[in-house]
CSV table of C-alpha atoms and ligand atoms in Angstrom, one decimal:
chain,number,residue,atom,x,y,z
F,1,MET,CA,122.6,80.2,60.6
F,2,ASP,CA,126.1,81.1,61.9
F,3,CYS,CA,128.4,83.3,59.9
F,4,PRO,CA,130.8,81.2,57.9
F,5,VAL,CA,133.6,83.8,58.3
F,6,CYS,CA,133.6,84.7,62.0
F,7,GLY,CA,131.1,82.1,63.5
F,8,SER,CA,128.8,84.7,65.1
F,9,ASP,CA,125.1,83.8,65.4
F,10,ASP,CA,124.2,87.5,65.5
F,11,VAL,CA,122.8,87.7,62.0
F,12,GLU,CA,120.0,89.6,60.2
F,13,ILE,CA,117.9,88.1,57.4
F,14,LEU,CA,117.9,90.6,54.5
F,15,ASN,CA,115.7,88.6,52.1
F,16,SER,CA,114.1,85.3,51.7
F,17,LYS,CA,112.8,83.4,48.7
F,18,GLN,CA,110.6,80.4,48.7
F,19,LYS,CA,110.6,77.6,46.1
F,20,SER,CA,108.5,74.5,46.4
F,21,SER,CA,108.4,71.1,44.7
F,22,LYS,CA,105.8,68.5,45.1
F,23,LYS,CA,106.9,67.3,48.5
F,24,LYS,CA,109.3,70.0,49.7
F,25,ILE,CA,109.5,73.6,50.4
F,26,MET,CA,112.9,75.3,49.9
F,27,GLU,CA,113.6,78.6,51.5
F,28,GLU,CA,116.6,80.5,50.5
F,29,TYR,CA,117.8,83.3,52.8
F,30,LEU,CA,120.2,86.2,52.2
F,31,ILE,CA,121.8,86.9,55.5
F,32,ARG,CA,124.2,89.6,56.9
F,33,CYS,CA,126.4,89.0,59.8
F,34,GLU,CA,126.0,91.8,62.4
F,35,SER,CA,129.5,91.1,63.8
F,36,CYS,CA,131.7,91.3,60.7
F,37,GLY,CA,129.3,92.4,58.0
F,38,HIS,CA,129.8,89.4,55.8
F,39,VAL,CA,126.8,88.7,53.5
F,40,PHE,CA,126.0,85.0,52.7
F,41,LYS,CA,123.2,82.7,51.6
F,42,ASP,CA,121.7,79.8,53.5
F,43,MET,CA,119.1,77.3,52.4
F,44,PHE,CA,116.5,75.4,54.4
F,45,THR,CA,114.3,72.6,53.2
F,46,ALA,CA,111.2,71.4,54.9
F,47,LYS,CA,108.7,68.8,53.9
F,48,LYS,CA,105.4,70.2,52.8
F,49,PRO,CA,102.6,70.3,55.4
F,50,GLU,CA,100.3,67.2,55.5
F,51,PRO,CA,97.1,66.6,57.4
F,52,TYR,CA,97.4,65.0,60.9
F,53,ARG,CA,94.5,63.7,63.0
F,54,LEU,CA,93.6,66.2,65.7
F,55,ILE,CA,91.2,65.6,68.6
F,56,ILE,CA,90.1,68.7,70.5
F,57,SER,CA,88.4,68.5,73.8
F,58,GLU,CA,86.2,71.4,74.7
F,59,GLN,CA,84.2,71.4,78.0
F,60,ASP,CA,82.4,68.0,77.8
F,61,LYS,CA,82.6,67.5,74.0
F,62,SER,CA,85.4,66.5,71.7
F,63,HIS,CA,85.8,67.3,68.0
F,64,LYS,CA,87.7,65.3,65.5
F,65,THR,CA,89.5,67.2,62.8
F,66,THR,CA,92.8,67.4,61.0
F,67,ILE,CA,95.5,70.0,60.9
F,68,ASP,CA,98.2,70.6,58.3
F,69,LEU,CA,101.7,70.4,59.8
F,70,SER,CA,105.1,70.1,58.3
F,71,PRO,CA,106.3,66.5,58.8
F,72,SER,CA,109.9,67.6,59.5
F,73,ASP,CA,109.0,69.8,62.5
F,74,GLU,CA,108.8,68.7,66.1
F,75,LEU,CA,105.7,68.9,68.3
F,76,LYS,CA,105.6,68.8,72.0
F,77,VAL,CA,102.9,68.8,74.8
F,78,GLY,CA,102.1,72.4,75.6
F,79,ASP,CA,102.6,73.7,72.1
F,80,VAL,CA,99.8,75.9,70.8
F,81,LEU,CA,98.4,75.2,67.3
F,82,LEU,CA,95.9,77.1,65.2
F,83,SER,CA,93.2,74.6,64.2
F,84,ASP,CA,90.1,75.2,62.2
F,85,LEU,CA,88.4,75.5,65.6
F,86,GLY,CA,90.7,78.2,66.9
F,87,GLN,CA,93.7,78.0,69.1
F,88,VAL,CA,94.3,74.7,70.9
F,89,GLU,CA,97.0,73.5,73.3
F,90,VAL,CA,98.6,70.1,72.7
F,91,THR,CA,97.8,67.9,75.7
F,92,SER,CA,99.1,64.5,74.4
F,93,ILE,CA,100.8,63.0,71.4
F,94,GLU,CA,100.1,59.5,70.1
F,95,VAL,CA,102.8,57.7,68.3
F,96,ASN,CA,102.1,54.0,67.4
F,97,ASP,CA,99.6,53.5,70.2
F,98,LYS,CA,101.9,55.1,72.7
F,99,ARG,CA,101.5,58.5,74.4
F,100,VAL,CA,104.6,60.6,74.3
F,101,LYS,CA,105.6,64.1,75.4
F,102,LYS,CA,107.2,65.1,72.1
F,103,SER,CA,107.8,63.7,68.7
F,104,LYS,CA,108.9,64.4,65.2
F,105,ILE,CA,105.6,65.2,63.4
F,106,GLU,CA,106.0,62.6,60.7
F,107,ASP,CA,105.8,59.8,63.3
F,108,ILE,CA,102.6,61.1,64.9
F,109,THR,CA,99.3,59.1,64.6
F,110,THR,CA,97.0,61.5,66.6
F,111,ILE,CA,97.4,64.8,68.3
F,112,TRP,CA,95.2,65.4,71.4
F,113,ALA,CA,94.5,69.0,72.4
F,114,SER,CA,92.2,71.2,74.4
F,115,SER,CA,90.7,74.4,73.2
F,116,VAL,CA,92.1,77.6,74.7
F,117,GLU,CA,89.3,79.6,73.3
F,118,ILE,CA,86.5,78.1,75.4
F,119,PRO,CA,84.4,81.1,76.5
F,120,ALA,CA,84.1,81.8,80.2
F,121,ARG,CA,80.8,80.9,81.7
F,122,ILE,CA,79.7,83.3,84.4
F,123,GLY,CA,76.6,83.8,86.5
F,124,PHE,CA,74.7,87.1,86.3
F,125,SER,CA,72.1,88.0,88.9
F,126,VAL,CA,69.5,90.7,88.5
F,127,ASP,CA,68.0,91.6,91.9
F,128,LEU,CA,64.3,92.4,91.4
F,129,HIS,CA,63.5,93.3,95.0
F,130,GLY,CA,63.0,89.8,96.3
F,131,ASP,CA,62.9,87.9,93.0
F,132,VAL,CA,66.2,87.2,91.3
F,133,ASP,CA,66.6,86.6,87.6
F,134,SER,CA,69.7,84.4,87.3
F,135,TYR,CA,71.5,83.9,84.1
F,136,LYS,CA,74.4,81.8,82.8
F,137,ILE,CA,76.3,83.6,80.1
F,138,ASP,CA,79.2,82.8,77.9
F,139,LEU,CA,81.8,85.5,77.3
F,140,ASP,CA,85.2,85.9,75.8
F,141,ARG,CA,87.7,85.2,78.6
F,142,ASP,CA,89.1,88.8,78.0
F,143,PHE,CA,85.8,90.5,78.2
F,144,GLU,CA,86.0,93.1,81.0
F,145,ILE,CA,83.2,93.9,83.4
F,146,ALA,CA,83.4,96.7,86.0
F,147,PRO,CA,81.2,97.7,88.9
F,148,GLY,CA,79.1,100.6,87.7
F,149,ASP,CA,78.7,99.2,84.1
F,150,VAL,CA,75.2,99.7,82.8
F,151,VAL,CA,74.1,96.5,81.0
F,152,LYS,CA,71.2,95.4,79.0
F,153,ILE,CA,70.1,91.8,79.6
F,154,GLU,CA,66.8,90.7,78.0
F,155,LYS,CA,64.2,93.3,79.1
F,156,HIS,CA,66.3,94.6,82.0
F,157,ILE,CA,68.7,97.5,82.1
F,158,VAL,CA,70.8,97.0,85.2
F,159,LYS,CA,73.8,98.4,86.9
F,160,VAL,CA,76.6,96.1,88.1
F,161,HIS,CA,77.1,96.4,91.9
F,162,VAL,CA,79.4,93.6,92.9
F,163,ILE,CA,81.6,91.2,90.9
F,164,LYS,CA,82.6,88.0,92.6
F,165,THR,CA,85.8,86.5,91.2
F,166,GLN,CA,87.5,83.3,92.1
F,167,GLU,CA,89.4,85.2,94.8
F,168,ARG,CA,87.4,88.1,96.1
F,169,LYS,CA,84.4,90.5,95.7
F,170,LEU,CA,84.9,93.7,93.8
F,171,THR,CA,83.0,96.9,94.1
F,172,SER,CA,85.5,98.9,92.1
F,173,GLY,CA,88.1,98.3,89.4
F,174,PHE,CA,87.2,95.6,86.8
F,175,ALA,CA,87.6,91.9,86.2
F,176,LYS,CA,88.0,89.8,83.1
F,177,ALA,CA,85.3,87.2,82.4
F,178,GLY,CA,87.9,84.4,82.7
F,179,VAL,CA,88.1,84.9,86.5
F,180,ILE,CA,84.6,86.0,87.2
F,181,LYS,CA,82.2,83.7,89.1
F,182,ARG,CA,79.1,85.9,89.3
F,183,VAL,CA,78.0,89.4,88.7
F,184,TYR,CA,75.4,91.0,90.9
F,185,SER,CA,73.2,93.8,89.4
F,186,LYS,CA,70.2,95.9,90.1
F,187,PRO,CA,67.8,97.5,87.6
F,188,VAL,CA,68.2,101.2,86.9
F,189,LYS,CA,65.8,103.6,85.1
F,190,PHE,CA,68.2,104.3,82.2
F,191,ASN,CA,67.5,103.9,78.5
F,192,ASN,CA,71.2,103.8,77.5
F,193,PHE,CA,73.6,101.0,78.4
F,194,ASP,CA,77.3,100.2,77.9
F,195,TYR,CA,76.7,96.8,76.4
F,196,ASP,CA,74.1,94.1,75.8
F,197,LEU,CA,74.6,90.6,77.1
F,198,THR,CA,71.3,89.2,75.8
F,199,LYS,CA,72.9,87.3,72.9
F,200,ASP,CA,75.4,85.6,75.3
F,201,ILE,CA,72.7,84.0,77.6
F,202,VAL,CA,73.0,80.2,77.8
F,203,LYS,CA,70.4,79.6,80.5
F,204,LYS,CA,68.0,81.6,82.7
F,205,THR,CA,66.4,80.8,86.0
F,206,ASN,CA,64.1,82.8,88.2
F,207,ARG,CA,63.9,82.3,92.0
F,208,GLU,CA,61.8,84.1,94.6
K,301,LIG,ZN1,130.7,87.3,60.6
């Protein structure tokens, strides 16, 4: 998209129009050169998206699906795609029974990817003066928990005392679920709470 007059690549797209035929998409751009002010048109054609085989691994399962991609684009390991199961990161590309790091999409047989939207699984302990109710809960990786939060979990209303992350123990500040290992809490006699984690429980155990 360099300026045909002065050769600068400092250009601004003023307008774009899309036309499509059966197999191709044509995009026409109206462009202004920021260096010399020349206004010109440029045209891009791309093949229309087609479905490609996509295998997504998520924790210990894998899902087979397809994803629509433009055959004329290139794909490489590490690229993030938006699949029907959320965002996934490409981990391997199969072209004619061989695994490659990158490829033109039209040559690809199968795309292997892992989900980047796997929830974080954290432990949540409720100290019941000797007994402990221990939960496994799944949360969005960005969900923030802070010491002092008042939380409802099943019949308990508890206050968070300590958060153990991969690196340390927190008694102040906050941590995102993505780095939390376990949250320690104690019941409080409140009726109100900041949030309810009951629906996020995957498993409960009780030990004395
Ligand atoms: Zn120019």
